[in-house]
PDB file of C-alpha atoms in Angstrom:
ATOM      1  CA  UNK A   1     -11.616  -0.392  -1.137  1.00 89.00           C
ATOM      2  CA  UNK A   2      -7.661  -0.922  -1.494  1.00 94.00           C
ATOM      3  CA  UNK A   3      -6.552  -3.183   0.930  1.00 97.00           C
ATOM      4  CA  UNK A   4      -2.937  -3.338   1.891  1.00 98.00           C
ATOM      5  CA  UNK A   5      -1.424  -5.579   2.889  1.00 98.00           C
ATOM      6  CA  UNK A   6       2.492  -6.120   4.517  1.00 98.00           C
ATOM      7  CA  UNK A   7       4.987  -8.889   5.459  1.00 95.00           C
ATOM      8  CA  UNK A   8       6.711 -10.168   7.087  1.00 97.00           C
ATOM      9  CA  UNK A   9       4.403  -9.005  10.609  1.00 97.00           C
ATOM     10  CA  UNK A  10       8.013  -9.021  12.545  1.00 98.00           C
ATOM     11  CA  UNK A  11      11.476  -9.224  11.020  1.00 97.00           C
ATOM     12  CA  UNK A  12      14.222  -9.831  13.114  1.00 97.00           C
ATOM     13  CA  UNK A  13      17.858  -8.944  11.511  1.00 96.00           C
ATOM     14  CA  UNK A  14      21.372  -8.388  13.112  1.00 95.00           C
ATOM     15  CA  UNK A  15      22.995  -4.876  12.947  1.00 95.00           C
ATOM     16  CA  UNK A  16      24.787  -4.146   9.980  1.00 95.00           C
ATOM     17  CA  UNK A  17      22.665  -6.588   7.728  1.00 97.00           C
ATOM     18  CA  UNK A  18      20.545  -5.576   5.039  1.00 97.00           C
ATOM     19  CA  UNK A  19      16.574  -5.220   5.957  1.00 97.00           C
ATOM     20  CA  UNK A  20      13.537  -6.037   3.148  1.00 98.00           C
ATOM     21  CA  UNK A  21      10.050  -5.101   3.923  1.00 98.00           C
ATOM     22  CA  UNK A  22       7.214  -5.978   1.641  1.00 98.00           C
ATOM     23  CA  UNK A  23       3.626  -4.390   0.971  1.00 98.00           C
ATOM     24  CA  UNK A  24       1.231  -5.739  -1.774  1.00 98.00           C
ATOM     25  CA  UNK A  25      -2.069  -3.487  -2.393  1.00 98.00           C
ATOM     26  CA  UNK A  26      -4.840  -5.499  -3.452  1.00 98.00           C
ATOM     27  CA  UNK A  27      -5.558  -3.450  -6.984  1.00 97.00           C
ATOM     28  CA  UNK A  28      -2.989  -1.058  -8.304  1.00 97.00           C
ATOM     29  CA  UNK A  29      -2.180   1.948  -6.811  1.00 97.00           C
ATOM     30  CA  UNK A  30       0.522   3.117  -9.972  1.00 97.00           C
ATOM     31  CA  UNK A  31       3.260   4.544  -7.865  1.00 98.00           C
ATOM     32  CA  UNK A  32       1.597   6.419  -5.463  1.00 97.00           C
ATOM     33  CA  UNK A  33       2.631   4.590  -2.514  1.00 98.00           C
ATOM     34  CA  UNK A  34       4.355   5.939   0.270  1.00 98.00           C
ATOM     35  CA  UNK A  35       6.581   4.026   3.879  1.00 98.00           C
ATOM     36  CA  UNK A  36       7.089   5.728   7.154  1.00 98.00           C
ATOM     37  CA  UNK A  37       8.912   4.656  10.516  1.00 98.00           C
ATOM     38  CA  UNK A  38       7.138   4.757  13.686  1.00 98.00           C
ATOM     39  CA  UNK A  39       9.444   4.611  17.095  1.00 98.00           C
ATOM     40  CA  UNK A  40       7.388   4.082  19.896  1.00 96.00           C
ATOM     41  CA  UNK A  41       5.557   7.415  21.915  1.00 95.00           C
ATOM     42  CA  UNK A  42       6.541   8.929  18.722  1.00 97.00           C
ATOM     43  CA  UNK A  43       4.935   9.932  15.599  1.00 98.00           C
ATOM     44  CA  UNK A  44       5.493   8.266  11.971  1.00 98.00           C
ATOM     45  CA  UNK A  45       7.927   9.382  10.152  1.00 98.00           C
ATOM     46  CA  UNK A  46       7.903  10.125   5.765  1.00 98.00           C
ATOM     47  CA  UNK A  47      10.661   7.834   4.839  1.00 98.00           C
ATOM     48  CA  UNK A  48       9.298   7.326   0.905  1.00 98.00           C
ATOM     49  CA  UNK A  49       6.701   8.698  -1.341  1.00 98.00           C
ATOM     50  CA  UNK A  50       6.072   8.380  -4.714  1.00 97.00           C
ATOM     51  CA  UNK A  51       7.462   4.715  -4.330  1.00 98.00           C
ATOM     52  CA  UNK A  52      10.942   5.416  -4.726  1.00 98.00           C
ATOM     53  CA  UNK A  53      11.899   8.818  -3.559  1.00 98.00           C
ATOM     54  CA  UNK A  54      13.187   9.574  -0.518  1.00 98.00           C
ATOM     55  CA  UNK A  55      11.797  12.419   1.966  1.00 97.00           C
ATOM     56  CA  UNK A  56      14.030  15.308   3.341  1.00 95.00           C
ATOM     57  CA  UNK A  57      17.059  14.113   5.160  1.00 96.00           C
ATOM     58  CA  UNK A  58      16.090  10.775   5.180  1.00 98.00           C
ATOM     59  CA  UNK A  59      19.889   8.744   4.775  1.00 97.00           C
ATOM     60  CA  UNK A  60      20.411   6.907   1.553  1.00 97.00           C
ATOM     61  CA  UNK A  61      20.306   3.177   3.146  1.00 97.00           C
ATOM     62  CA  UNK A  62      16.593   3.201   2.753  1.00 98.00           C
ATOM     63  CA  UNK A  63      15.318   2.970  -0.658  1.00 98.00           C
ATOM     64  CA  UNK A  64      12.016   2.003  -2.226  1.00 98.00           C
ATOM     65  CA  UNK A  65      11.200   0.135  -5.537  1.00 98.00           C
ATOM     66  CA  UNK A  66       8.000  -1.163  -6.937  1.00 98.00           C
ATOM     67  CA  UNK A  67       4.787   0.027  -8.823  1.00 98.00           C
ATOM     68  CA  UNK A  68       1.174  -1.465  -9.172  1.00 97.00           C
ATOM     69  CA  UNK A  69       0.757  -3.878  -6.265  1.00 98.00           C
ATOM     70  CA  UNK A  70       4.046  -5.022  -5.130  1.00 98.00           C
ATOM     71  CA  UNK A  71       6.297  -3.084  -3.208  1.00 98.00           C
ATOM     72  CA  UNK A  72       9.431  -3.202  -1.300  1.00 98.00           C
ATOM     73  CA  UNK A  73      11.315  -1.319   1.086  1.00 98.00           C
ATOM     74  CA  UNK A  74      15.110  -2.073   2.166  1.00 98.00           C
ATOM     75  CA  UNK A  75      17.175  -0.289   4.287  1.00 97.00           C
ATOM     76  CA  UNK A  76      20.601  -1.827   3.257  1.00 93.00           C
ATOM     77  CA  UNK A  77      22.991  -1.891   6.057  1.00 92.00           C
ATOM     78  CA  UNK A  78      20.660  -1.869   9.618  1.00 95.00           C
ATOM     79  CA  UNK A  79      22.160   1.145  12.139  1.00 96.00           C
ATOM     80  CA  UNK A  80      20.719   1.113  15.894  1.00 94.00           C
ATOM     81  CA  UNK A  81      17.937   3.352  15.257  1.00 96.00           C
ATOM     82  CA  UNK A  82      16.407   1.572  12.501  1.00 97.00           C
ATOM     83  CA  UNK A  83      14.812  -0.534  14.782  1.00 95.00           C
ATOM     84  CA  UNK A  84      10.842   0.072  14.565  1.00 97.00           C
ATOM     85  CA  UNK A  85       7.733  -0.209  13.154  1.00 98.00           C
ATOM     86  CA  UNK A  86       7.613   0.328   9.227  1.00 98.00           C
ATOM     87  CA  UNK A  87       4.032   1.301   7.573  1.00 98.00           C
ATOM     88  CA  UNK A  88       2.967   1.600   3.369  1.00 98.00           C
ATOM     89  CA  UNK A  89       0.312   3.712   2.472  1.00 98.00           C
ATOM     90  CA  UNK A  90      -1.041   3.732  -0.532  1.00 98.00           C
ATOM     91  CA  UNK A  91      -2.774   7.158  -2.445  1.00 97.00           C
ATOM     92  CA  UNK A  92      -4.067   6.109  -5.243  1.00 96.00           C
ATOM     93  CA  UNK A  93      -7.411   7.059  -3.969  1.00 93.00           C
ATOM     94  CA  UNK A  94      -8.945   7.209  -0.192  1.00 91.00           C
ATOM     95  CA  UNK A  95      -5.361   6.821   1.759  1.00 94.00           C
ATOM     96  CA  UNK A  96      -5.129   3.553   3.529  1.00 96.00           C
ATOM     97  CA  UNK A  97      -2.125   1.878   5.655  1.00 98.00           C
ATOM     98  CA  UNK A  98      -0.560  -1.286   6.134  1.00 98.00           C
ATOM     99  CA  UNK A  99      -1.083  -2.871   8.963  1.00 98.00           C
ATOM    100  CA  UNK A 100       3.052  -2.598   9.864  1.00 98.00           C
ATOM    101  CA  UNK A 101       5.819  -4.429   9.920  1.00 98.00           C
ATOM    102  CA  UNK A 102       7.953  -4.504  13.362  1.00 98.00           C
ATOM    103  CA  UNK A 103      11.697  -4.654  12.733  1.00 97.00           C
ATOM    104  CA  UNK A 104      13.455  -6.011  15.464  1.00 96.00           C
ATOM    105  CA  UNK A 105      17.154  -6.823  16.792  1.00 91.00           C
ATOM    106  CA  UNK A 106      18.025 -10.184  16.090  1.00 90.00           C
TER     107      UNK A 106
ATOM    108  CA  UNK B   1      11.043  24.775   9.636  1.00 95.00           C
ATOM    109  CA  UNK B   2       7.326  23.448   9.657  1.00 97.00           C
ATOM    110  CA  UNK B   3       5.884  22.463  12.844  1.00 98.00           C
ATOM    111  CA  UNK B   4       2.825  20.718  14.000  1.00 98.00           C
ATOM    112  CA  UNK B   5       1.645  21.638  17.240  1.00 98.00           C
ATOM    113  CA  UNK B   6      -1.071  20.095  18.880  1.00 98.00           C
ATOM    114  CA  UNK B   7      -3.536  20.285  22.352  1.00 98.00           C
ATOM    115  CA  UNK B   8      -2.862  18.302  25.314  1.00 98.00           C
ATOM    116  CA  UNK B   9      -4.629  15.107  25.888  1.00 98.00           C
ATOM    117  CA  UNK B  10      -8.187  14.261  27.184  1.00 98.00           C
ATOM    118  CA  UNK B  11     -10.473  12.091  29.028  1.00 98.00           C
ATOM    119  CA  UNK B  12     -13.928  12.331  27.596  1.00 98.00           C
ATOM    120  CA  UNK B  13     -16.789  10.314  28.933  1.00 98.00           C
ATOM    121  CA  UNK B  14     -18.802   7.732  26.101  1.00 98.00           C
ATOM    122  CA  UNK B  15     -21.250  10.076  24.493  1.00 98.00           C
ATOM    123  CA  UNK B  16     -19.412  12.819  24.845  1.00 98.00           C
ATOM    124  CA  UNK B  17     -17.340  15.340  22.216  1.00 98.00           C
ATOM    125  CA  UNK B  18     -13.687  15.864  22.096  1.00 98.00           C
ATOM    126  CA  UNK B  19     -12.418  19.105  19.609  1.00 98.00           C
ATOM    127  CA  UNK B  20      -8.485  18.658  19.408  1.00 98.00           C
ATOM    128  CA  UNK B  21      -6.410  21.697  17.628  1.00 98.00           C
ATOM    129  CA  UNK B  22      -3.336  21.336  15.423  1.00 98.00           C
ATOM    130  CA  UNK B  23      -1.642  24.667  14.717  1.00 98.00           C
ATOM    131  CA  UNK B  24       0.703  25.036  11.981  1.00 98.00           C
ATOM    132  CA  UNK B  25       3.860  27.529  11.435  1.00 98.00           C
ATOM    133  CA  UNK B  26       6.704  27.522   9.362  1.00 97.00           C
ATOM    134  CA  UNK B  27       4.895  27.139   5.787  1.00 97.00           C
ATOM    135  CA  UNK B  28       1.678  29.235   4.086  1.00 97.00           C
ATOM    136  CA  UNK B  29      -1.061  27.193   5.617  1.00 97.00           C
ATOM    137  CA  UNK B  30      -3.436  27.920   2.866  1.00 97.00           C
ATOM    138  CA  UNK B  31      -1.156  25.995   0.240  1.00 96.00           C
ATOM    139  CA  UNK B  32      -1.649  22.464   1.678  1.00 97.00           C
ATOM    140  CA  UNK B  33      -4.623  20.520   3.392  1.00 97.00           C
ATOM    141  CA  UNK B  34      -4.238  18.863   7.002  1.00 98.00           C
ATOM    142  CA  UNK B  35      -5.313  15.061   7.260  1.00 97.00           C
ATOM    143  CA  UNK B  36      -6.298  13.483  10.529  1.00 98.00           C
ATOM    144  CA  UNK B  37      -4.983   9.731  11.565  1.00 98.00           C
ATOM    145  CA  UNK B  38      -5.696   8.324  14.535  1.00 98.00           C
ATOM    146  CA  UNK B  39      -3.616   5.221  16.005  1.00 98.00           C
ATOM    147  CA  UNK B  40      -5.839   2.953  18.746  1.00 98.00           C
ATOM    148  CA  UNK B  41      -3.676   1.713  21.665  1.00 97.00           C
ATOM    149  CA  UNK B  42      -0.868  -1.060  20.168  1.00 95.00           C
ATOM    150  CA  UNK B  43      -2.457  -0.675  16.819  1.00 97.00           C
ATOM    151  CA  UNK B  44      -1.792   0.861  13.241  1.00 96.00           C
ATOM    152  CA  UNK B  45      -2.883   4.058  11.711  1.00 98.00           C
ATOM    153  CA  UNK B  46      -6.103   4.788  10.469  1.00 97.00           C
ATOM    154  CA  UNK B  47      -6.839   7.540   7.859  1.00 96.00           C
ATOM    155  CA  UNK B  48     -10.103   9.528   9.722  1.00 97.00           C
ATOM    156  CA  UNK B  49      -9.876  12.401   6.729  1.00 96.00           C
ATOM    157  CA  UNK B  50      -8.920  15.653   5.075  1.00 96.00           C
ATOM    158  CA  UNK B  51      -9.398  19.266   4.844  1.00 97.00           C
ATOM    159  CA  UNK B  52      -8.139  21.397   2.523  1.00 96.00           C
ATOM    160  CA  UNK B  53      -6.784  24.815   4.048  1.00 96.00           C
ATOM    161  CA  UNK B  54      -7.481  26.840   1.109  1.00 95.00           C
ATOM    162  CA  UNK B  55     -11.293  26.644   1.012  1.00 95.00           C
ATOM    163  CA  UNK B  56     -12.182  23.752   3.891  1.00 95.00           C
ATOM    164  CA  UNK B  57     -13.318  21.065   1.608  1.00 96.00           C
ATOM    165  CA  UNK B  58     -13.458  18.083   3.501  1.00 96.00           C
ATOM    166  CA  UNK B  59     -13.458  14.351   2.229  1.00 95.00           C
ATOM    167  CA  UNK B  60     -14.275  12.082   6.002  1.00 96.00           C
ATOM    168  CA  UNK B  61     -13.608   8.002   6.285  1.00 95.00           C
ATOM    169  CA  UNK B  62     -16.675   6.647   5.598  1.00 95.00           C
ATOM    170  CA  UNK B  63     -17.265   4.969   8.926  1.00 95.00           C
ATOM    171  CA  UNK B  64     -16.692   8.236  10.943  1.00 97.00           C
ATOM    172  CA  UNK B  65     -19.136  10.175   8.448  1.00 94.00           C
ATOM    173  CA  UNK B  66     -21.675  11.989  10.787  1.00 95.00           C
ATOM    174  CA  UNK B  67     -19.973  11.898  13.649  1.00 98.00           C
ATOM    175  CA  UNK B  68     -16.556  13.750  12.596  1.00 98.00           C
ATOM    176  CA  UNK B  69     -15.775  17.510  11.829  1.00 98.00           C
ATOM    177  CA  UNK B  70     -12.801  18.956  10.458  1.00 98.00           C
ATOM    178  CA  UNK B  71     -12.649  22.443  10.381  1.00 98.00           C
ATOM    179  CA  UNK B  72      -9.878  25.731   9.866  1.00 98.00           C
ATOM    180  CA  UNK B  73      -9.168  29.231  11.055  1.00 98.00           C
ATOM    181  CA  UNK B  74      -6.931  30.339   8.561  1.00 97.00           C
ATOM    182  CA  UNK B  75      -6.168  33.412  11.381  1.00 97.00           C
ATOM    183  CA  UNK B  76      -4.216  31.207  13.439  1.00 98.00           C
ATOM    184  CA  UNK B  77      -3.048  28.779  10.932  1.00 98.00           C
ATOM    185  CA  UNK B  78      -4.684  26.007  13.281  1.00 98.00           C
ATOM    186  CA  UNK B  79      -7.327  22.781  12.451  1.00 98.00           C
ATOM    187  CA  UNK B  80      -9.366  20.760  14.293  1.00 98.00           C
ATOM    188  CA  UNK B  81     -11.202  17.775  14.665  1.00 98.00           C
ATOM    189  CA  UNK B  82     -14.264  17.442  16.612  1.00 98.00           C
ATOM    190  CA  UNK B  83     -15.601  13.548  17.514  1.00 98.00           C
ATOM    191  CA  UNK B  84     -18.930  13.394  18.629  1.00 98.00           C
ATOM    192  CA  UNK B  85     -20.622  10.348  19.994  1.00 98.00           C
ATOM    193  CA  UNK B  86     -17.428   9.330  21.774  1.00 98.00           C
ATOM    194  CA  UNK B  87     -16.975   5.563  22.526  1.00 97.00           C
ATOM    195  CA  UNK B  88     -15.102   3.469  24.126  1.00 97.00           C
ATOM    196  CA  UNK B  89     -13.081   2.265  21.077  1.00 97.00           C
ATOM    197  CA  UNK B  90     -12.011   6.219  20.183  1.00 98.00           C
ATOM    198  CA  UNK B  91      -9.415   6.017  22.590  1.00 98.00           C
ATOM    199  CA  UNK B  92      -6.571   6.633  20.654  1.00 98.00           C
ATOM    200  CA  UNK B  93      -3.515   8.845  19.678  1.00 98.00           C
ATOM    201  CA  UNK B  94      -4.657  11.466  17.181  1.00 98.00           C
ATOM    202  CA  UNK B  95      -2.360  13.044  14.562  1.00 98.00           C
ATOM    203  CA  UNK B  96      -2.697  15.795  12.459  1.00 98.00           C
ATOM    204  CA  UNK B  97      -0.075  15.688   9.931  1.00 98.00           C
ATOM    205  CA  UNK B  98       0.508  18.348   6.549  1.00 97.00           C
ATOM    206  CA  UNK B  99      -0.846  17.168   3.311  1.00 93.00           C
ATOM    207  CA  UNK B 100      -1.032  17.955   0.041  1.00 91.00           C
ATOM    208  CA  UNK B 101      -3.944  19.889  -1.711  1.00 88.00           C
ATOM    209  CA  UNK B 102      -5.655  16.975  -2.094  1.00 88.00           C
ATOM    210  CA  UNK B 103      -7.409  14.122  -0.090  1.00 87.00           C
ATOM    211  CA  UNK B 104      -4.400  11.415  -2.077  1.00 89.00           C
ATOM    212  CA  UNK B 105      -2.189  12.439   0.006  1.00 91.00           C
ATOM    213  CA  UNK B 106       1.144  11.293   1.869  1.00 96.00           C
ATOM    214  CA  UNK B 107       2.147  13.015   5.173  1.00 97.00           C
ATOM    215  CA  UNK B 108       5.196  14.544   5.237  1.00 95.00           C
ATOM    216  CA  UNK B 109       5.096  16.581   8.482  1.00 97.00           C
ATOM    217  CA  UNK B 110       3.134  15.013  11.609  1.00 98.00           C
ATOM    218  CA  UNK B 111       2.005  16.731  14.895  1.00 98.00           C
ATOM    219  CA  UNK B 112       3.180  15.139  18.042  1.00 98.00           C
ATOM    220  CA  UNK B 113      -0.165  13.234  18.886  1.00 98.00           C
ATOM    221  CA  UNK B 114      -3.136  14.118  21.193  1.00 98.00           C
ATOM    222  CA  UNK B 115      -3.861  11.056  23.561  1.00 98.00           C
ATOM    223  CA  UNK B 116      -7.854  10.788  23.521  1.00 98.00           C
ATOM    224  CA  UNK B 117      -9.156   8.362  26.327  1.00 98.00           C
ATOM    225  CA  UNK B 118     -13.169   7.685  26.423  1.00 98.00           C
ATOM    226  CA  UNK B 119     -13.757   6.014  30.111  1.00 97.00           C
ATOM    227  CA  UNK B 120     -16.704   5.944  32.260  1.00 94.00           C
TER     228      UNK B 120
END
């Protein structure tokens, strides 16, 4: 069983400044790792799969790097409505999530 | 433009079923598979399993083998999920969301949510 696992478990960051979220799988899972944004009463959201590429219409301030266990997600320059909960998921085999990281308005 | 469009909530009482629907338009619903997640109240997302739309293979977490059922009707371009055994701690938000043909899956396109509350 791949356990993933994120940090920080809130991040607090001013408008405008640049955001980095971490998630670290506990055996590889190659580059088949994917983030999505969760706004509350709403459903997630495909932000990233395949590590690094970004979903449909998704704006060019988030980007993803990373392969094997470590990965990172930064959205560069933090707009109102980035304000929410982030998630990994890995599918490398059996999907499984992070347990979130909450961005918040510092 | 694909849409996910799922039943309205329930309240089920423990040891009872729940069958939600998710009906798809806006893509061939035999080319992809439909996962399940379900999201407990103030918690993450949990993976409950997979079918695939083409010929309703179905890969089920482990601990929800027995009591879980994921089926098709490839008429309506609509799956479900039937719970059985319903307890207190399957209250939850469940999602149905578009996957690929296969169980390693992201989700690109997610249903609204079906709000599932087990209460005696």
């Amino acid at each position: 069983e791949i356990v993933m696992t994120q940090s920080p478990a809130t991040l607090s960051v001013s408008p405008g400044e640049r955001a980095t979220l971490s998630c670290r799988a506990s055996q590889s899972v190659s580059s088949n790792l994917a983030w999505y944004q969760q706004k509350p009463g709403q459903a997630p959201r495909l932000l990233i799969y395949g590590a690094s590429t970004r979903a449909t219409g998704i704006p060019a301030r988030f980007s993803g790097s990373g392969s094997g266990t470590e990965f990172t997600l930064t959205i560069s320059s933090l707009q109102s409505e980035d304000f929410a909960v982030y998630y990994c998921q890995q599918y490398n085999n059996w999907p499984r999530f992070g347990q979130g990281t909450k961005l918040e308005i510092k | 433009q694909v849409q996910l469009v799922q039943s309205g909530a329930e309240v089920k009482k423990p040891g009872a079923s729940v069958k939600v629907s998710c009906k798809a338009s806006g893509y061939t619903f035999t080319s992809y598979g439909i996962s399940w997640v379900r999201q407990a109240p103030g918690q993450g997302l949990e993976w409950m399993g997979w079918i695939s739309a083409y010929n309703g293979n179905t890969n089920y977490a482990q601990k929800l083998q027995g009591r879980v059922t994921m089926t098709t009707d490839t008429s309506t371009s609509t799956a479900y999920m039937e719970l059985r055994s319903l307890r207190s701690d399957d209250t939850a938000v469940y999602y149905c969301a578009r996957s690929r043909p296969s169980v390693t899956t992201f989700l690109g396109y997610w249903g609204q949510g079906t709000l599932v509350t087990v209460s005696s």
